Short mmCIF file of C-alpha atoms in Angstrom, two decimals:
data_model
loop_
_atom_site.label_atom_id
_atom_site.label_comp_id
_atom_site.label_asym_id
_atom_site.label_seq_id
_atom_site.Cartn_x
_atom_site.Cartn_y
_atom_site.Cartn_z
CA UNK A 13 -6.92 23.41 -2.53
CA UNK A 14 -3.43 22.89 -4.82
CA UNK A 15 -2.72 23.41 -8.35
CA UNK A 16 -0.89 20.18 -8.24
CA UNK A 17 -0.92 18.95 -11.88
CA UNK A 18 -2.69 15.55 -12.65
CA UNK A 19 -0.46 12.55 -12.45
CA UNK A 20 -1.02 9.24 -15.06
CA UNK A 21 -0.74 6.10 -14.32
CA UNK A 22 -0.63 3.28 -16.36
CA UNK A 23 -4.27 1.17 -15.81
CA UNK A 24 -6.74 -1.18 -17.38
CA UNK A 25 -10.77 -1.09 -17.58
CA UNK A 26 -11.58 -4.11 -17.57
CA UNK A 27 -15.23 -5.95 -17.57
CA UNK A 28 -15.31 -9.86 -15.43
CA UNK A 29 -18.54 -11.66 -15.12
CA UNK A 30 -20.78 -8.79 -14.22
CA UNK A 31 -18.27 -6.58 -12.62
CA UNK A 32 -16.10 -3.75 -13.66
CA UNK A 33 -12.93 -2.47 -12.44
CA UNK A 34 -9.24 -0.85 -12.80
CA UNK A 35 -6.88 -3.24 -12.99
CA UNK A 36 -3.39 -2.21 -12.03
CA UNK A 37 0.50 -3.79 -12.42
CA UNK A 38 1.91 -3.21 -8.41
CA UNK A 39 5.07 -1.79 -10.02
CA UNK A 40 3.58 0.78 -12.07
CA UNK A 41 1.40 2.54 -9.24
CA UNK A 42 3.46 5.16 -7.79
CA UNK A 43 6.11 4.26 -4.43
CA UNK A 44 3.37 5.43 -1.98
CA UNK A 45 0.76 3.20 -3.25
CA UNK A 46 2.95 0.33 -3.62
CA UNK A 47 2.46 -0.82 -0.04
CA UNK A 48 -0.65 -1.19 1.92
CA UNK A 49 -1.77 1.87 3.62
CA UNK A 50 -3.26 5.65 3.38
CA UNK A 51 -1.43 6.53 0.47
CA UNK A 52 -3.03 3.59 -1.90
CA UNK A 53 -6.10 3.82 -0.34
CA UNK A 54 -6.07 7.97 -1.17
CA UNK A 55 -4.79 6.76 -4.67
CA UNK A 56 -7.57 4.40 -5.10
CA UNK A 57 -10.50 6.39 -3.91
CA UNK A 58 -9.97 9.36 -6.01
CA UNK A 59 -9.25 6.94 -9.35
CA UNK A 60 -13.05 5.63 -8.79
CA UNK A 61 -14.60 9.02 -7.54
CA UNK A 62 -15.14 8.09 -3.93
CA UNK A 63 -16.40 9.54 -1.55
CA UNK A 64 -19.13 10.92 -3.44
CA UNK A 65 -22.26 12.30 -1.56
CA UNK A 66 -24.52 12.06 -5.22
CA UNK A 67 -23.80 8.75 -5.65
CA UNK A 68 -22.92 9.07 -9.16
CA UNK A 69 -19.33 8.80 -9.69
CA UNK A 70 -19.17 12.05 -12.17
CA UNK A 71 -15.65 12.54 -11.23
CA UNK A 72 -13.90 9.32 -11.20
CA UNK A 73 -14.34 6.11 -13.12
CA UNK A 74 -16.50 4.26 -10.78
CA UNK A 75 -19.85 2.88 -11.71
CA UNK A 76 -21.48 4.11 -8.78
CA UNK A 77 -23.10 0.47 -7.37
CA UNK A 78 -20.68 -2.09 -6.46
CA UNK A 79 -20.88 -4.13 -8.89
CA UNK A 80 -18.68 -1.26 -10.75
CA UNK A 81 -16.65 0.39 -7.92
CA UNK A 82 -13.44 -2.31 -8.05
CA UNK A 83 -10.15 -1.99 -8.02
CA UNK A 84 -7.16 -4.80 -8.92
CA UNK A 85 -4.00 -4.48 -8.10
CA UNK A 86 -1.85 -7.66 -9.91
CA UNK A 87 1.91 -8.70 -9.57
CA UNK A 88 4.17 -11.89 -10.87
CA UNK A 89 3.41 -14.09 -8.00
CA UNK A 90 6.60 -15.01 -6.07
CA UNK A 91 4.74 -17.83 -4.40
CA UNK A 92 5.98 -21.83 -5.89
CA UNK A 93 3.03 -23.24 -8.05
CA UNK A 94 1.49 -19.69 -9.04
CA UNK A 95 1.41 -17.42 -11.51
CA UNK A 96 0.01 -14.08 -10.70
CA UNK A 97 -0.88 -12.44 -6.84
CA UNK A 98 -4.32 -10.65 -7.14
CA UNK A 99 -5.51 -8.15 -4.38
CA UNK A 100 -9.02 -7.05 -4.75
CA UNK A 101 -10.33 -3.78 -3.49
CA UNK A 102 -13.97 -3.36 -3.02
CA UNK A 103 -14.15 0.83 -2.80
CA UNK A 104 -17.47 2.06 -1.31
CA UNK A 105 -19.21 4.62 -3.29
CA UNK A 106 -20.42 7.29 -0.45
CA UNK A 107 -17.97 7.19 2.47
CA UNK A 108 -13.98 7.39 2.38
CA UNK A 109 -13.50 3.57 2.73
CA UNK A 110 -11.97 0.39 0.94
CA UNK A 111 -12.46 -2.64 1.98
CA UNK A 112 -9.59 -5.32 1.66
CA UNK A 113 -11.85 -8.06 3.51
CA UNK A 114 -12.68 -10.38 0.67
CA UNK A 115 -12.33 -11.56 -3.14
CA UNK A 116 -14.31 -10.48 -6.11
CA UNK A 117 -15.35 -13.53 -7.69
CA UNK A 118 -16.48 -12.32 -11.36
CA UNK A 119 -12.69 -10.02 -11.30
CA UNK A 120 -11.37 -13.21 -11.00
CA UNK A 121 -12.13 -14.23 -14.73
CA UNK A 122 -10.60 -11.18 -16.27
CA UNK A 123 -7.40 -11.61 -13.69
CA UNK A 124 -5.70 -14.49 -16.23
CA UNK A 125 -6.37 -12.10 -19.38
CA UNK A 126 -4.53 -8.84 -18.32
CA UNK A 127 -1.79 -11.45 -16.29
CA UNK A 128 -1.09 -12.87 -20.04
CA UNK A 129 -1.23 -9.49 -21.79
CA UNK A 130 1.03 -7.77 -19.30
CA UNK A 131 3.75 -10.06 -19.18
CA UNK A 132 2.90 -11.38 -15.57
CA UNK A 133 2.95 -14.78 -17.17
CA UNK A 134 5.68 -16.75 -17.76
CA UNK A 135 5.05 -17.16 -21.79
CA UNK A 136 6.29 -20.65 -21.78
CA UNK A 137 2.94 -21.28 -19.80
CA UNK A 138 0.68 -19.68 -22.50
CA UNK A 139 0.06 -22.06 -25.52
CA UNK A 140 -0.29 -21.33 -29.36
CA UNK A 141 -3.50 -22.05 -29.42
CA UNK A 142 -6.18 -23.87 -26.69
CA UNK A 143 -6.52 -23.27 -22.77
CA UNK A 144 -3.86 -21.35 -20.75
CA UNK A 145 -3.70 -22.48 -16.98
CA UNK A 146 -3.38 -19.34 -14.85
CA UNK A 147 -2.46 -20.25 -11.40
CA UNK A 148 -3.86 -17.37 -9.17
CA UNK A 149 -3.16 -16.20 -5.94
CA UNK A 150 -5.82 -14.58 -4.18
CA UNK A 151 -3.87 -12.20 -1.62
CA UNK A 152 -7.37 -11.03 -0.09
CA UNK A 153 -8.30 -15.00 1.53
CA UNK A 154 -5.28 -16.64 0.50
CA UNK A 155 -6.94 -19.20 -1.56
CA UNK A 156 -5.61 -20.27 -4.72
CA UNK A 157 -7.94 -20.19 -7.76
CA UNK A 158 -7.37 -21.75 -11.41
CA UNK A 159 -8.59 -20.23 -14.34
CA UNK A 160 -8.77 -21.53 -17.53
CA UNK A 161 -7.69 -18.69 -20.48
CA UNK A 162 -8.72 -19.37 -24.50
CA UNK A 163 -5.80 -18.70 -26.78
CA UNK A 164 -5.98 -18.09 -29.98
CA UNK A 165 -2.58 -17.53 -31.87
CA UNK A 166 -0.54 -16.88 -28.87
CA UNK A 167 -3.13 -13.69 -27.53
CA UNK A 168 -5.80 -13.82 -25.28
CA UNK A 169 -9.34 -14.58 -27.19
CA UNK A 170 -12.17 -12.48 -25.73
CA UNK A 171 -14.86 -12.57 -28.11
CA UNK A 172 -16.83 -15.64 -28.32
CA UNK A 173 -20.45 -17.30 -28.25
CA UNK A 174 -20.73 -17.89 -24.23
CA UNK A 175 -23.43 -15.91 -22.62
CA UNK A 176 -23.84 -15.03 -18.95
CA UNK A 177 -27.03 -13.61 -17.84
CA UNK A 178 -26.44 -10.31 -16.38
CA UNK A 179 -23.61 -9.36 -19.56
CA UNK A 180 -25.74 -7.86 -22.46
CA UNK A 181 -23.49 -9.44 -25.31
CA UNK A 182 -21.63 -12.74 -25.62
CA UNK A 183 -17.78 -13.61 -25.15
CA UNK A 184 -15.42 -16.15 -24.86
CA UNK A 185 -15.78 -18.68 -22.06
CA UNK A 186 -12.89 -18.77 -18.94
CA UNK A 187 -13.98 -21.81 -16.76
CA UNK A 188 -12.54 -20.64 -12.98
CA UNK A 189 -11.91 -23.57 -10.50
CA UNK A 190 -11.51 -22.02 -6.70
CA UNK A 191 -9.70 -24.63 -4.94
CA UNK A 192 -10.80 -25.27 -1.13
CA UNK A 193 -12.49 -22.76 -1.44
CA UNK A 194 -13.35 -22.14 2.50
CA UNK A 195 -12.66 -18.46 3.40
CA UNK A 196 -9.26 -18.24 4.75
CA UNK A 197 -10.92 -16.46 7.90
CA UNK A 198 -12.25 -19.88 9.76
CA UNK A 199 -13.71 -23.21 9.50
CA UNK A 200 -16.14 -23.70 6.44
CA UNK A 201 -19.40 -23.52 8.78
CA UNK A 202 -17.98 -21.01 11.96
CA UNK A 203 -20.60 -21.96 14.19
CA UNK A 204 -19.87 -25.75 13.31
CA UNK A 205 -23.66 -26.26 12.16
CA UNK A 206 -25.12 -26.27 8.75
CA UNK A 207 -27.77 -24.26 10.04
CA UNK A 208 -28.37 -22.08 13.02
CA UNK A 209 -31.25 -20.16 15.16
CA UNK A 210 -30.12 -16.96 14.45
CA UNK A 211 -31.60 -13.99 16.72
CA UNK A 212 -31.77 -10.64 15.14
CA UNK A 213 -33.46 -8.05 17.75
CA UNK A 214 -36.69 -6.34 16.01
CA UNK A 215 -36.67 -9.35 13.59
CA UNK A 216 -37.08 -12.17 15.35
CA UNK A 217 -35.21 -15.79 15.68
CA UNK A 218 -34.29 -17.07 11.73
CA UNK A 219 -33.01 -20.10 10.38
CA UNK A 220 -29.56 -19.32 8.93
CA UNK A 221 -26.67 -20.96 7.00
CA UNK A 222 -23.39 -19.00 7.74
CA UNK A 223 -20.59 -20.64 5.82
CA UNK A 224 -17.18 -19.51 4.96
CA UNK A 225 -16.68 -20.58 1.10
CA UNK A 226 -15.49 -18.06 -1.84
CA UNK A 227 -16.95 -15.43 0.92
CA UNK A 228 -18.41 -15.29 3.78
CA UNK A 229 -22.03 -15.36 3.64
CA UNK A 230 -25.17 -15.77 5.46
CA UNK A 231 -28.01 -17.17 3.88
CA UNK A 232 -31.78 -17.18 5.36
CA UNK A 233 -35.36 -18.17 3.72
CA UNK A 234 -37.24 -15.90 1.62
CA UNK A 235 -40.54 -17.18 3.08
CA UNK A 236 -38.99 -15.98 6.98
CA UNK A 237 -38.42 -12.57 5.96
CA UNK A 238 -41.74 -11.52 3.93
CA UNK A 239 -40.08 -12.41 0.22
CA UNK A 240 -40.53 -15.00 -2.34
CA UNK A 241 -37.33 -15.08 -3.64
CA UNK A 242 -38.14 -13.75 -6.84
CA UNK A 243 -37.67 -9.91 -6.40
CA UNK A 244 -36.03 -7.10 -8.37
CA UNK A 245 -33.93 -4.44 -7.58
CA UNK A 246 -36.57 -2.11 -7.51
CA UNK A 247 -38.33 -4.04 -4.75
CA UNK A 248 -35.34 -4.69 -2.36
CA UNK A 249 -33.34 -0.98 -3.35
CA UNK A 250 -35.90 1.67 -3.31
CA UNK A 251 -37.18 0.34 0.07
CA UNK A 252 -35.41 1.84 3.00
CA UNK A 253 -36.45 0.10 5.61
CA UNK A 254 -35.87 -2.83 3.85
CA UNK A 255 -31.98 -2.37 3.27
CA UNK A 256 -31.90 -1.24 6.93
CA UNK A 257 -33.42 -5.09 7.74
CA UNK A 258 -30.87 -6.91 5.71
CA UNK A 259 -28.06 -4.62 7.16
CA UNK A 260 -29.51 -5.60 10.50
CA UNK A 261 -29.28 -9.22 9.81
CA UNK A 262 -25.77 -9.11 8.10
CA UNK A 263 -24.23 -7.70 11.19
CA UNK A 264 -25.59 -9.95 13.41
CA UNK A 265 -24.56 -12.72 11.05
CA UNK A 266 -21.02 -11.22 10.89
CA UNK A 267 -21.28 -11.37 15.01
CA UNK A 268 -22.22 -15.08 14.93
CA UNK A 269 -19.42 -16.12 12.42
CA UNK A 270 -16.77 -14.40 14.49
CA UNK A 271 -16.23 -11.66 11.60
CA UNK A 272 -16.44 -9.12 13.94
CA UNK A 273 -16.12 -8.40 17.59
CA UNK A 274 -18.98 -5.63 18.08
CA UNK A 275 -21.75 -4.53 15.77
CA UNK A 276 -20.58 -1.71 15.78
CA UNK A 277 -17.05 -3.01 13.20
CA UNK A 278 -19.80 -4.31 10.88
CA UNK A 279 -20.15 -0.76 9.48
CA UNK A 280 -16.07 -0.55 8.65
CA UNK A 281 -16.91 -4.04 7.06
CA UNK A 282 -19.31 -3.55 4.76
CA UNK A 283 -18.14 -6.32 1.74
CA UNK A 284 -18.10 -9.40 4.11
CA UNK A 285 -20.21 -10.97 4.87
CA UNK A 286 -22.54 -11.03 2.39
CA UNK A 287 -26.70 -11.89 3.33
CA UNK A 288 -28.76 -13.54 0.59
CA UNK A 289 -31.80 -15.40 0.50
CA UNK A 290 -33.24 -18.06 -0.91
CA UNK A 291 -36.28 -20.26 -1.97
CA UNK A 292 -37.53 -23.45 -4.04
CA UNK A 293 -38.07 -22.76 -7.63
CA UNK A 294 -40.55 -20.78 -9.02
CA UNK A 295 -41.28 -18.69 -12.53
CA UNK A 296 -40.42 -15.52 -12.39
CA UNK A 297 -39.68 -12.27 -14.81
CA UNK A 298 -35.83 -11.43 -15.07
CA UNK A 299 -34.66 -8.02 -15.07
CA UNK A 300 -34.11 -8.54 -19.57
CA UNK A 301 -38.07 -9.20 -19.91
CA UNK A 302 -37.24 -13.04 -20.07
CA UNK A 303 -38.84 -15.58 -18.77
CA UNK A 304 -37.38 -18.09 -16.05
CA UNK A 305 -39.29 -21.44 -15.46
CA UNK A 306 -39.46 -22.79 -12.22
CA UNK A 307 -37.95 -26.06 -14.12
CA UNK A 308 -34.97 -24.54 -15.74
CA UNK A 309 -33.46 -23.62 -12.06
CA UNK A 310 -33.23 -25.94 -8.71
CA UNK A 311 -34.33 -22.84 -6.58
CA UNK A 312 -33.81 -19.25 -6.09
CA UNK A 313 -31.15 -16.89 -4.61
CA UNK A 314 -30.93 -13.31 -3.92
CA UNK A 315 -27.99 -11.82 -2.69
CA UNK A 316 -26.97 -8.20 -1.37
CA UNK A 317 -23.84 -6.38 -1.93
CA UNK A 318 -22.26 -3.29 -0.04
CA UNK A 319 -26.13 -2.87 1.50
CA UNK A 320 -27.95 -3.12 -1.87
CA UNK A 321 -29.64 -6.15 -3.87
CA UNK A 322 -27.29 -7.50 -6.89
CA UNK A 323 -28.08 -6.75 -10.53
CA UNK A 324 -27.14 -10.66 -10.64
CA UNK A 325 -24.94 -12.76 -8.32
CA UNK A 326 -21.54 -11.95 -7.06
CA UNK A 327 -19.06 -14.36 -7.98
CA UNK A 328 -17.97 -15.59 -5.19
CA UNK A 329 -21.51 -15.61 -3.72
CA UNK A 330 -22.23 -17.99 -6.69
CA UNK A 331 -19.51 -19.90 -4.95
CA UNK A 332 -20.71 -20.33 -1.25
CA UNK A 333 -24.16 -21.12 -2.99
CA UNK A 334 -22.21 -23.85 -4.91
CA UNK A 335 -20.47 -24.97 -1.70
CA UNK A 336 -23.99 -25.19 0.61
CA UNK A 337 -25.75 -26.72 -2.23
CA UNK A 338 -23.32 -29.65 -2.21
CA UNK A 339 -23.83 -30.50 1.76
CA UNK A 340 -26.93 -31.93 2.61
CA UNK A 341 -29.42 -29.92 5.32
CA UNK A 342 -28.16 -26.52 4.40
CA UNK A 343 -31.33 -24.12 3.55
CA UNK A 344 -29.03 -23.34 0.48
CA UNK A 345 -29.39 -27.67 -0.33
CA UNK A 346 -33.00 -27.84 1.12
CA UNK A 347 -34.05 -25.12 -0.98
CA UNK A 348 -33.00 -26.93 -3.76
CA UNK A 349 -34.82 -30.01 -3.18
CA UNK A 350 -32.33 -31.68 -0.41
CA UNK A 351 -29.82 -34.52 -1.34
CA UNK A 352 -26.39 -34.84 -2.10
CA UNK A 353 -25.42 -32.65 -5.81
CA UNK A 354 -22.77 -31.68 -7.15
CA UNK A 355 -23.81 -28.89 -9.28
CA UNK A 356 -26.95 -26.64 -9.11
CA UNK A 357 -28.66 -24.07 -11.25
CA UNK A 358 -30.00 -20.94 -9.04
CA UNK A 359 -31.92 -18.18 -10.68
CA UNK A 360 -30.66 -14.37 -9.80
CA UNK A 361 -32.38 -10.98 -11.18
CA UNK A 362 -31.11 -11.35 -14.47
CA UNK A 363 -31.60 -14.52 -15.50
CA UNK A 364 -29.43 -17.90 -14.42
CA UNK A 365 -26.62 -19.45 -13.47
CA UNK A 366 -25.03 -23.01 -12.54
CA UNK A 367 -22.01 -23.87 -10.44
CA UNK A 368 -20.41 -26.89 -9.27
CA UNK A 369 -19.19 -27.57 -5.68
CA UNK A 370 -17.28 -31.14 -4.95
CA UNK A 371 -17.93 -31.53 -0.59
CA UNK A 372 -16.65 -34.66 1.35
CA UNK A 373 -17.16 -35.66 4.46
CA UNK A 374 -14.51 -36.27 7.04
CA UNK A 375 -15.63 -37.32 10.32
CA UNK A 376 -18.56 -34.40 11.58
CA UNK A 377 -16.69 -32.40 9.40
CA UNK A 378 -17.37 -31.26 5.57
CA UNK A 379 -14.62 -30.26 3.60
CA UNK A 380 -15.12 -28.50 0.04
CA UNK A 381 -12.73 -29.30 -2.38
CA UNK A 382 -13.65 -27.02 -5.28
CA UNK A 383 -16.00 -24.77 -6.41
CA UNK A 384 -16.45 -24.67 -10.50
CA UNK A 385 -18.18 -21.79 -12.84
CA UNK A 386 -17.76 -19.84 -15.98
CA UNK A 387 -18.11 -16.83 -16.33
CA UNK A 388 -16.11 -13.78 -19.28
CA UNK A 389 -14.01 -10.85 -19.55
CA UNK A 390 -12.72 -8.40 -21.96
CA UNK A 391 -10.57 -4.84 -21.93
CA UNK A 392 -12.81 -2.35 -22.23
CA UNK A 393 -10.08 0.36 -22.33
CA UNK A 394 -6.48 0.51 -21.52
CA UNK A 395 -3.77 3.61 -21.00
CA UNK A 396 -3.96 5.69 -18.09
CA UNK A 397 -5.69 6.86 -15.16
CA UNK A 398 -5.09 10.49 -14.29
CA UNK A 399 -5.94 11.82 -10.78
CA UNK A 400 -4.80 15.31 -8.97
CA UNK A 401 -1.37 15.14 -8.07
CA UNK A 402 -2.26 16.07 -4.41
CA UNK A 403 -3.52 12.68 -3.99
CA UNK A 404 -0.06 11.73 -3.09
CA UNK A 405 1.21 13.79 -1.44
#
């Protein structure tokens, strides 16, 4: 123990989609942090209150799930035809551990707002009024993504009518395009199938799609693993065994893609790949108390996050469901209702949500040339983060 005073540092709270996080300009995080390594990932930890063994997050600014322990760390981009670089840190909530692996798809939309408002934006690029054109580079897959600002007398508009189920009140609308949007870590289906026998040992042999697109992510059938599709948190969280299934599944998955080497590295990996499931339409009771009719949605998808079901969908989750729903014979597409699409509506635990996907085929190969949603952000606060000095040192 120290008596190291508390260091500030300049930081943003910032809501995007149904995440939360602390966004951060490179050049104002101290010298340590600036690079890659121990030091950031000691800074980062202790600003979101990790590792804690309650699971609550008293001490830092974490949410405690992962939706809401996310860090940002954004700089001018130096690379030709972009704007901003954005590095994504998912930060686990119990053990000492960050992991660097992948992008956070609803971050994403709140990425253009604090790149405008912190003068990582050249302001010839930001209109008067209308759309600014943020050219993003995602450092984490290196993937460029384009997302589309509202402006309203030269500042960033954030309040607005668009409403995204899993955000209690409405915002303004950012429209995201992620351009080829296969996962910079392989070819868009690893295995080179749209779907695979997959054997999991205590499980049995499942029908999977494991597809590199906005994240990697292995999808199976509800009906093959004892679900309908239409479950809660409640029912997927609070059951152990459960959880210890899905984890079970994920690794393996990760071992089929090529992720990993051992199942042993899928426990140092724990935001990539992601596991979801999935199944034809059907009513159901979002998390809100509304209603969802089987004919407002093309089919079902649940999706797990850092080991526990999402409040919603992750972003770029929504994004490999796009992707699969646009090639024909995935379970993502059959689920759906089969055929070529090039948009689909999928409902999540709190309600809905459509996104596009544009696939071609070349040869025996698919290609995916974009993947299109919308999702909101706003600044929830803004000033500094204060940790122990001993942190750094």
């Amino acid at each position: 123990m120290t008596n190291a005073p508390q260091v500030r540092i300049p930081a943003t709270y910032m809501r995007g989609g149904t995440s939360k996080g602390v966004f951060f300009r490179l050049d104002d995080l101290p010298e340590a942090a600036r690079e890659p390594g121990a030091a950031r990932d000691a800074l980062l930890l202790r600003v979101i209150g990790s590792p804690d063994p309650y699971g609550k997050h008293t001490d830092g600014m974490g949410g405690a799930t992962s939706s809401t322990s996310k860090t940002v760390i954004l700089s001018a981009s130096a690379r030709e035809g972009h704007d901003v670089d954005y590095l994504f840190g998912q930060v686990s909530i119990d053990k000492p551990f960050i992991d660097w692996s992948g992008n956070c798809g609803n971050l994403t939309a709140a990425v253009g707002a604090f790149a405008i408002s912190n003068g990582l934006v050249d302001p010839a690029r930001v209109p008067d009024n209308g759309e600014a054109e943020i050219r993003i580079w995602q450092a984490n897959i290196e993937k460029t993504i384009i997302a589309r600002i509202p402006i309203t007398d030269g500042e960033v508009q954030e309040t607005g009518d668009f409403e995204l189920d899993g955000v209690t009140f409405p915002a303004a609308e950012v429209k995201i395009e992620f351009l080829d949007p296969a996962d910079g870590e392989g070819a868009l289906f690893p295995t080179g199938n749209p779907v695979d026998d997959l054997e999991v040992p205590g499980i049995g042999t499942l029908k999977a799609t494991m597809i590199n697109a906005g994240i990697p992510t292995v999808f199976v059938n509800a009906e093959d693993i004892g679900y309908s599709g239409t479950e809660l948190q409640g029912d997927i969280n609070e059951d152990a065994r459960a959880l210890a299934r899905f984890e079970t599944i994920r690794a393996h998955g990760a071992l089929r893609m090529g992720l990993i080497q051992s199942l042993e590295e899928a426990e140092q990996r724990q935001h990539t790949p992601k596991v979801a499931f999935v199944a034809p339409p059907r009513e159901y009771l979002a998390s809100s108390g509304k209603t969802v009719a089987a004919g407002d949605i093309d089919l079902l998808v649940r999706a797990l996050s850092m080991g526990k079901l999402h409040h919603a969908m992750m972003g770029t989750a929504a994004v490999a469901i796009g992707t699969a729903a646009a090639i024909p014979g995935t379970l993502v597409n059959l689920a759906a209702g089969g055929g070529e699409r090039d948009s689909v509506r999928f409902g999540h635990p709190s309600g809905t949500l459509k996104v596009g996907g544009e696939a071609r085929r070349d040869g025996d190969r698919w290609e995916v040339t974009k993947a299109t949603m919308s999702r909101s952000a706003r600044v929830l606060m803004e000033g500094w983060v204060r940790v122990p000095g001993d942190v750094l040192s």
